[in-house]
Short mmCIF file of C-alpha atoms and ligand atoms in Angstrom, two decimals:
data_model
loop_
_atom_site.label_atom_id
_atom_site.label_comp_id
_atom_site.label_asym_id
_atom_site.label_seq_id
_atom_site.Cartn_x
_atom_site.Cartn_y
_atom_site.Cartn_z
CA UNK A 6 283.82 -75.41 58.08
CA UNK A 7 283.30 -74.33 54.29
CA UNK A 8 281.53 -76.55 51.78
CA UNK A 9 282.03 -76.65 47.75
CA UNK A 10 279.08 -78.35 45.67
CA UNK A 11 280.21 -80.12 42.64
CA UNK A 12 277.89 -80.53 39.68
CA UNK A 13 278.68 -82.14 36.39
CA UNK A 14 277.00 -84.75 33.82
CA UNK A 15 280.21 -86.43 32.92
CA UNK A 16 283.00 -85.84 35.24
CA UNK A 17 283.73 -88.30 38.27
CA UNK A 18 282.39 -86.77 41.48
CA UNK A 19 284.40 -89.30 43.24
CA UNK A 20 287.86 -88.59 41.92
CA UNK A 21 287.24 -84.68 42.15
CA UNK A 22 286.03 -85.32 46.00
CA UNK A 23 289.29 -87.39 46.49
CA UNK A 24 291.60 -84.99 44.60
CA UNK A 25 290.00 -82.03 45.80
CA UNK A 26 290.07 -83.28 49.77
CA UNK A 27 293.90 -84.23 49.00
CA UNK A 28 294.38 -80.25 48.30
CA UNK A 29 291.88 -78.84 51.17
CA UNK A 30 291.23 -81.20 54.05
CA UNK A 31 289.13 -78.57 55.74
CA UNK A 32 286.74 -78.34 52.91
CA UNK A 33 283.70 -80.33 52.62
CA UNK A 34 282.68 -81.43 49.34
CA UNK A 35 279.08 -82.35 48.34
CA UNK A 36 277.59 -83.82 45.08
CA UNK A 37 274.91 -82.43 43.34
CA UNK A 38 271.55 -83.23 44.24
CA UNK A 39 272.98 -83.70 47.78
CA UNK A 40 273.54 -80.06 48.39
CA UNK A 41 272.45 -79.99 52.26
CA UNK A 42 271.71 -76.50 53.98
CA UNK A 43 271.84 -74.28 50.75
CA UNK A 44 273.17 -71.44 53.27
CA UNK A 45 276.07 -73.45 53.85
CA UNK A 46 277.40 -73.51 50.34
CA UNK A 47 280.39 -71.46 49.83
CA UNK A 48 281.71 -72.52 46.26
CA UNK A 49 280.43 -74.16 43.49
CA UNK A 50 282.17 -76.40 40.92
CA UNK A 51 280.20 -76.98 37.67
CA UNK A 52 280.48 -77.94 34.21
CA UNK A 53 277.10 -76.20 33.34
CA UNK A 54 274.17 -75.00 35.47
CA UNK A 55 271.15 -76.16 33.51
CA UNK A 56 268.61 -74.60 36.27
CA UNK A 57 268.79 -71.60 38.34
CA UNK A 58 270.13 -73.88 41.30
CA UNK A 59 272.90 -71.36 42.22
CA UNK A 60 270.43 -68.48 42.79
CA UNK A 61 269.22 -70.66 45.83
CA UNK A 62 272.81 -70.68 47.34
CA UNK A 63 272.43 -67.39 49.41
CA UNK A 64 276.37 -67.50 50.74
CA UNK A 65 277.84 -68.50 47.58
CA UNK A 66 281.25 -67.00 46.95
CA UNK A 67 282.68 -68.06 43.94
CA UNK A 68 281.86 -70.14 40.71
CA UNK A 69 284.41 -72.46 39.49
CA UNK A 70 283.86 -74.06 35.93
CA UNK A 71 285.39 -77.15 35.31
CA UNK A 72 285.94 -76.24 31.43
CA UNK A 73 288.53 -73.59 30.41
CA UNK A 74 285.44 -72.26 27.88
CA UNK A 75 282.91 -70.55 29.76
CA UNK A 76 280.32 -69.23 27.10
CA UNK A 77 277.46 -71.74 28.68
CA UNK A 78 278.17 -70.00 31.88
CA UNK A 79 277.40 -66.49 31.02
CA UNK A 80 273.75 -66.36 30.82
CA UNK A 81 271.39 -65.93 33.81
CA UNK A 82 272.18 -69.26 35.28
CA UNK A 83 275.16 -67.75 37.29
CA UNK A 84 274.12 -64.72 39.38
CA UNK A 85 275.96 -61.63 37.76
CA UNK A 86 277.77 -60.91 40.95
CA UNK A 87 279.36 -63.47 41.72
CA UNK A 88 282.73 -64.18 40.33
CA UNK A 89 283.43 -66.82 37.67
CA UNK A 90 286.67 -68.63 37.51
CA UNK A 91 287.54 -70.65 34.51
CA UNK A 92 289.50 -73.85 34.29
CA UNK A 93 293.48 -72.97 33.30
CA UNK A 94 295.82 -76.03 33.93
CA UNK A 95 299.00 -77.02 32.67
CA UNK A 96 297.39 -80.67 31.85
CA UNK A 97 294.50 -79.35 29.85
CA UNK A 98 297.28 -77.25 28.05
CA UNK A 99 299.64 -80.42 27.11
CA UNK A 100 296.49 -82.20 26.20
CA UNK A 101 295.23 -79.40 23.69
CA UNK A 102 298.64 -79.37 22.29
CA UNK A 103 298.86 -83.01 21.87
CA UNK A 104 295.42 -83.16 20.05
CA UNK A 105 296.54 -80.29 17.74
CA UNK A 106 299.91 -81.30 16.90
CA UNK A 107 298.62 -84.70 16.26
CA UNK A 108 296.26 -83.50 13.72
CA UNK A 109 298.43 -81.31 12.20
CA UNK A 110 301.05 -83.97 11.72
CA UNK A 111 298.34 -86.13 10.27
CA UNK A 112 297.42 -84.13 7.41
CA UNK A 113 301.03 -82.77 7.03
CA UNK A 114 301.94 -86.35 6.44
CA UNK A 115 299.00 -87.34 4.37
CA UNK A 116 297.85 -89.69 6.93
CA UNK A 117 294.08 -90.00 5.97
CA UNK A 118 295.11 -90.58 1.97
CA UNK A 119 297.71 -93.49 3.17
CA UNK A 120 294.62 -95.12 5.50
CA UNK A 121 292.39 -94.82 2.45
CA UNK A 122 295.04 -96.59 0.02
CA UNK A 123 295.38 -99.15 2.60
CA UNK A 124 291.89 -100.01 2.55
CA UNK A 125 291.85 -100.00 -0.96
CA UNK A 126 295.31 -101.77 -1.46
CA UNK A 127 296.72 -98.89 -2.99
CA UNK A 128 300.49 -98.07 -3.32
CA UNK A 129 300.82 -94.26 -4.06
CA UNK A 130 303.64 -91.87 -2.75
CA UNK A 131 302.73 -88.70 -1.82
CA UNK A 132 305.35 -85.61 -1.64
CA UNK A 133 306.88 -85.09 1.37
CA UNK A 134 307.08 -81.56 1.98
CA UNK A 135 309.27 -79.62 4.85
CA UNK A 136 307.29 -78.59 7.70
CA UNK A 137 308.48 -74.72 7.17
CA UNK A 138 306.81 -74.83 3.65
CA UNK A 139 303.59 -75.54 6.02
CA UNK A 140 301.56 -72.28 6.92
CA UNK A 141 299.40 -73.03 10.39
CA UNK A 142 297.29 -70.32 11.35
CA UNK A 143 295.61 -70.39 14.78
CA UNK A 144 292.69 -68.28 15.58
CA UNK A 145 293.31 -67.41 19.38
CA UNK A 146 296.57 -67.10 21.02
CA UNK A 147 295.55 -67.83 24.68
CA UNK A 148 296.54 -70.12 26.98
CA UNK A 149 295.90 -73.06 24.89
CA UNK A 150 296.44 -71.64 21.29
CA UNK A 151 300.16 -69.96 22.07
CA UNK A 152 301.05 -73.25 23.76
CA UNK A 153 300.04 -74.97 20.38
CA UNK A 154 301.62 -72.22 18.73
CA UNK A 155 304.98 -72.89 20.00
CA UNK A 156 304.96 -76.38 19.63
CA UNK A 157 304.15 -76.58 16.42
CA UNK A 158 306.80 -73.72 15.73
CA UNK A 159 309.38 -75.87 17.59
CA UNK A 160 308.75 -78.65 14.81
CA UNK A 161 309.73 -76.13 12.12
CA UNK A 162 306.19 -75.35 11.18
CA UNK A 163 305.57 -71.60 9.96
CA UNK A 164 302.99 -70.54 12.55
CA UNK A 165 300.81 -67.72 12.92
CA UNK A 166 298.02 -66.54 15.23
CA UNK A 167 294.96 -64.29 15.34
CA UNK A 168 294.21 -62.25 18.45
CA UNK A 169 291.81 -59.71 19.19
CA UNK A 170 294.31 -57.19 21.18
CA UNK A 171 297.45 -55.99 18.77
CA UNK A 172 300.41 -57.50 20.23
CA UNK A 173 304.26 -58.15 19.01
CA UNK A 174 305.23 -60.96 17.11
CA UNK A 175 305.99 -63.91 20.03
CA UNK A 176 309.52 -66.10 19.40
CA UNK A 177 308.89 -66.58 15.45
CA UNK A 178 304.92 -66.77 15.84
CA UNK A 179 303.80 -63.93 13.55
CA UNK A 180 300.78 -62.24 15.29
CA UNK A 181 297.48 -60.94 13.22
CA UNK A 182 294.98 -58.97 15.16
CA UNK A 183 291.72 -57.59 14.71
CA UNK A 184 289.07 -57.60 11.78
CA UNK A 185 291.61 -55.57 9.59
CA UNK A 186 294.11 -58.36 9.55
CA UNK A 187 292.00 -61.25 9.40
CA UNK A 188 291.71 -61.61 5.56
CA UNK A 189 295.69 -61.77 5.35
CA UNK A 190 295.90 -64.24 8.20
CA UNK A 191 293.42 -66.39 6.54
CA UNK A 192 295.33 -66.15 3.34
CA UNK A 193 298.30 -67.96 5.06
CA UNK A 194 296.74 -70.60 6.57
CA UNK A 195 297.04 -74.10 4.82
CA UNK A 196 295.80 -75.64 8.11
CA UNK A 197 293.64 -73.27 10.32
CA UNK A 198 293.09 -74.16 14.26
CA UNK A 199 290.16 -72.76 16.11
CA UNK A 200 291.10 -72.16 19.75
CA UNK A 201 288.95 -69.08 20.29
CA UNK A 202 286.71 -68.41 23.05
CA UNK A 203 282.84 -68.64 22.00
CA UNK A 204 281.53 -64.87 22.11
CA UNK A 205 278.86 -62.92 20.02
CA UNK A 206 282.05 -61.92 18.25
CA UNK A 207 283.27 -65.53 17.35
CA UNK A 208 280.02 -67.32 16.84
CA UNK A 209 280.00 -68.37 13.41
CA UNK A 210 283.28 -67.36 12.38
CA UNK A 211 284.18 -70.66 10.78
CA UNK A 212 281.77 -69.73 7.81
CA UNK A 213 281.62 -69.80 4.06
CA UNK A 214 283.25 -66.25 3.94
CA UNK A 215 286.02 -67.54 5.97
CA UNK A 216 286.53 -70.65 3.88
CA UNK A 217 286.40 -68.66 0.70
CA UNK A 218 289.69 -66.69 1.81
CA UNK A 219 291.90 -69.83 2.97
CA UNK A 220 293.93 -71.37 0.35
CA UNK A 221 292.69 -73.79 -2.09
CA UNK A 222 292.54 -77.16 0.01
CA UNK A 223 292.75 -76.12 3.55
CA UNK A 224 292.44 -78.24 6.31
CA UNK A 225 290.40 -77.04 9.11
CA UNK A 226 290.78 -78.24 13.16
CA UNK A 227 288.28 -77.01 15.50
CA UNK A 228 288.74 -77.80 19.18
CA UNK A 229 286.83 -74.70 20.21
CA UNK A 230 283.20 -74.90 20.47
CA UNK A 231 280.32 -76.10 17.73
CA UNK A 232 279.07 -72.40 17.95
CA UNK A 233 282.12 -71.29 15.80
CA UNK A 234 281.35 -73.48 12.83
CA UNK A 235 278.48 -72.93 10.47
CA UNK A 236 277.95 -76.56 9.61
CA UNK A 237 275.95 -76.14 6.21
CA UNK A 238 278.93 -73.93 4.84
CA UNK A 239 281.69 -76.37 5.76
CA UNK A 240 279.70 -79.29 3.83
CA UNK A 241 279.63 -76.95 1.16
CA UNK A 242 283.01 -76.30 1.41
CA UNK A 243 284.08 -79.78 1.34
CA UNK A 244 281.95 -80.72 -1.43
CA UNK A 245 283.53 -77.97 -3.67
CA UNK A 246 286.93 -79.12 -2.87
CA UNK A 247 287.69 -75.47 -1.06
CA UNK A 248 288.52 -77.39 2.23
CA UNK A 249 290.14 -80.62 1.85
CA UNK A 250 289.34 -82.21 5.33
CA UNK A 251 287.72 -81.04 8.62
CA UNK A 252 288.74 -82.32 11.83
CA UNK A 253 286.14 -81.37 14.29
CA UNK A 254 285.81 -82.16 17.92
CA UNK A 255 282.97 -79.89 19.11
CA UNK A 256 279.70 -79.53 17.71
CA UNK A 257 276.47 -77.61 17.83
CA UNK A 258 274.85 -80.18 19.14
CA UNK A 259 276.62 -82.64 21.60
CA UNK A 260 276.65 -85.55 21.34
CA UNK A 261 276.78 -85.21 17.58
CA UNK A 262 273.11 -86.85 16.63
CA UNK A 263 272.96 -90.37 14.80
CA UNK A 264 272.97 -89.77 11.24
CA UNK A 265 274.18 -86.31 11.14
CA UNK A 266 276.20 -86.21 7.72
CA UNK A 267 279.76 -85.57 9.71
CA UNK A 268 279.53 -89.12 11.05
CA UNK A 269 280.22 -90.82 7.47
CA UNK A 270 281.66 -87.81 5.63
CA UNK A 271 285.13 -88.67 4.33
CA UNK A 272 286.59 -85.98 4.65
CA UNK A 273 285.55 -85.12 8.35
CA UNK A 274 287.06 -86.84 11.13
CA UNK A 275 284.99 -86.52 14.18
CA UNK A 276 286.20 -86.71 18.14
CA UNK A 277 283.75 -86.69 20.80
CA UNK A 278 284.99 -83.60 22.55
CA UNK A 279 287.99 -84.77 23.83
CA UNK A 280 290.70 -82.58 22.51
CA UNK A 281 291.87 -82.34 26.06
CA UNK A 282 289.90 -83.27 29.34
CA UNK A 283 290.01 -81.73 32.58
CA UNK A 284 292.04 -83.88 35.16
CA UNK A 285 290.89 -83.77 38.47
CA UNK A 286 294.25 -84.31 40.28
CA UNK A 287 295.47 -80.95 38.47
CA UNK A 288 292.31 -79.34 38.21
CA UNK A 289 291.66 -79.58 41.97
CA UNK A 290 295.09 -77.98 42.29
CA UNK A 291 293.61 -74.74 40.55
CA UNK A 292 290.64 -74.89 42.21
CA UNK A 293 292.38 -75.05 45.61
CA UNK A 294 294.47 -72.03 44.71
CA UNK A 295 291.57 -70.48 43.99
CA UNK A 296 289.68 -71.22 47.07
CA UNK A 297 293.01 -69.95 49.11
CA UNK A 298 293.08 -66.68 47.01
CA UNK A 299 289.49 -66.16 48.19
CA UNK A 300 289.92 -66.89 51.67
CA UNK A 301 292.98 -64.49 51.97
CA UNK A 302 291.13 -61.97 50.15
CA UNK A 303 293.62 -61.74 47.28
CA UNK A 304 292.21 -61.42 43.59
CA UNK A 305 291.11 -64.72 42.14
CA UNK A 306 293.48 -66.14 39.49
CA UNK A 307 291.58 -66.67 36.12
CA UNK A 308 288.67 -64.81 36.87
CA UNK A 309 286.55 -64.38 33.68
CA UNK A 310 286.16 -60.97 32.32
CA UNK A 311 281.80 -60.98 31.55
CA UNK A 312 282.21 -57.94 29.42
CA UNK A 313 284.50 -59.51 27.10
CA UNK A 314 282.81 -62.76 27.27
CA UNK A 315 286.21 -64.86 28.26
P1 LIG B 19 291.92 -67.88 26.40
O1 LIG B 19 291.12 -67.05 26.70
O2 LIG B 19 293.33 -68.09 27.02
O3 LIG B 19 292.51 -67.27 24.87
C1 LIG B 19 291.33 -66.70 23.83
C2 LIG B 19 292.37 -66.42 22.68
O4 LIG B 19 291.26 -66.25 21.90
C3 LIG B 19 293.15 -64.88 22.96
O5 LIG B 19 294.13 -64.72 22.38
C4 LIG B 19 292.08 -63.67 22.28
O6 LIG B 19 292.69 -62.63 21.66
C5 LIG B 19 291.47 -64.55 21.56
N1 LIG B 19 290.28 -63.94 20.82
C6 LIG B 19 289.22 -63.88 21.55
N2 LIG B 19 288.08 -63.11 21.09
C7 LIG B 19 288.71 -62.95 19.87
C8 LIG B 19 288.06 -62.17 18.64
N3 LIG B 19 287.09 -61.93 18.47
N4 LIG B 19 288.90 -62.03 17.47
C9 LIG B 19 290.19 -62.61 17.77
N5 LIG B 19 290.62 -63.10 18.64
C10 LIG B 19 290.00 -63.39 19.69
O7 LIG B 19 291.35 -69.37 25.98
P2 LIG B 19 292.18 -70.85 25.95
O8 LIG B 19 293.13 -70.96 25.13
O9 LIG B 19 292.17 -71.08 27.35
O10 LIG B 19 290.73 -71.68 25.52
C11 LIG B 19 289.93 -71.08 24.45
C12 LIG B 19 289.02 -72.14 24.25
O11 LIG B 19 289.20 -73.60 23.95
C13 LIG B 19 288.04 -72.18 25.48
O12 LIG B 19 287.31 -71.11 25.31
C14 LIG B 19 286.95 -73.50 25.16
O13 LIG B 19 286.00 -72.93 24.42
C15 LIG B 19 288.05 -74.19 24.06
N6 LIG B 19 288.36 -75.54 24.63
C16 LIG B 19 288.22 -76.67 24.07
C17 LIG B 19 288.50 -77.57 24.80
C18 LIG B 19 287.95 -79.46 24.02
O14 LIG B 19 288.25 -80.36 24.68
N7 LIG B 19 287.70 -79.30 23.18
C19 LIG B 19 289.11 -78.18 25.83
C20 LIG B 19 289.75 -76.62 26.45
C21 LIG B 19 289.17 -75.46 26.01
P3 LIG B 19 293.55 -61.67 23.24
O15 LIG B 19 294.73 -62.62 23.17
O16 LIG B 19 293.68 -60.35 22.10
O17 LIG B 19 292.72 -61.82 24.14
C1 LIG B 20 286.75 -76.99 27.99
C2 LIG B 20 286.35 -77.88 27.08
O1 LIG B 20 286.26 -75.89 27.78
O2 LIG B 20 286.54 -79.12 27.74
O3 LIG B 20 287.56 -77.17 28.87
O4 LIG B 20 285.70 -77.84 26.50
#
């Protein structure tokens, strides 16, 4: 019988065990730190690997990530010879689409202003512009970014995306690629959504240079990783009114420390890394299909390209 070792500081081991055993009744699931005999572990399903425990599992075949982003798994903690598979799951995509569409609509319809006005008892009407006049720019048109782009386009927004590899426009969604087209993309992004993987090329991309290239009063939505954002530059841009608002789901340090200026900033919305949570039932289906592929000697779906970093 093969064994999978589960380790996460925040995901429910009981729900994952039940979901994995329903998919693969012949798989034994062990939950860290009860690893059993190290040589019997075939697969690991982890959020992070804060120590070198994976190096002590001599017959480990595949490392599955509980998250879509694997920036924190590309260091020495995960042995380089092992395939790393990231989470790609329709329920994860659905959750991100809900989050991004909700936050875009919230700003498009001036909800932060109306909420403030209600607190102050003020009756002020703001313009209702048509979605076609609101330009949304999505950094990263991967599994999540492209689904968000399609949903916003279906609502009538003027949507563009920025990617690494040039490609044709997609169903009415303009595509900008590479460094050379980044400025033009930013210049037409009234609402900038970050759904990039965190790599050496994207770390700190949300900085003062980027903010200076956005239209005045733009809104930022960062649902990717805290490492994309230079926090001090954001506070400056908000202070100067260059940016009108920032919605932040991810942070340099999580949980966001008490007393951090974002907590009480009137133009910052904070959510605790919940834009989309991995669902054990659908997530276990993805892990099971990876295990079946490995057993059959087939290519692993959603394997991470370590060179590229995502
Ligand atoms: P994908 O790997 O499917 O897509 C990544 C996209 O980013 C691709 O379009 C890629 O371009 C683009 N990209 C990568 N590097 C660059 C670069 N240097 N310049 C321009 N574009 C670049 O990722 P997902 O859509 O699945 O996930 C995106 C991120 O979302 C994850 O890495 C994770 O950090 C975050 N996430 C956050 C969650 C939350 O709850 N807050 C939940 C789930 C994920 P190309 O198409 O050319 O390869
Ligand atoms: C992920 C995340 O990468 O939850 O899936 O951030």
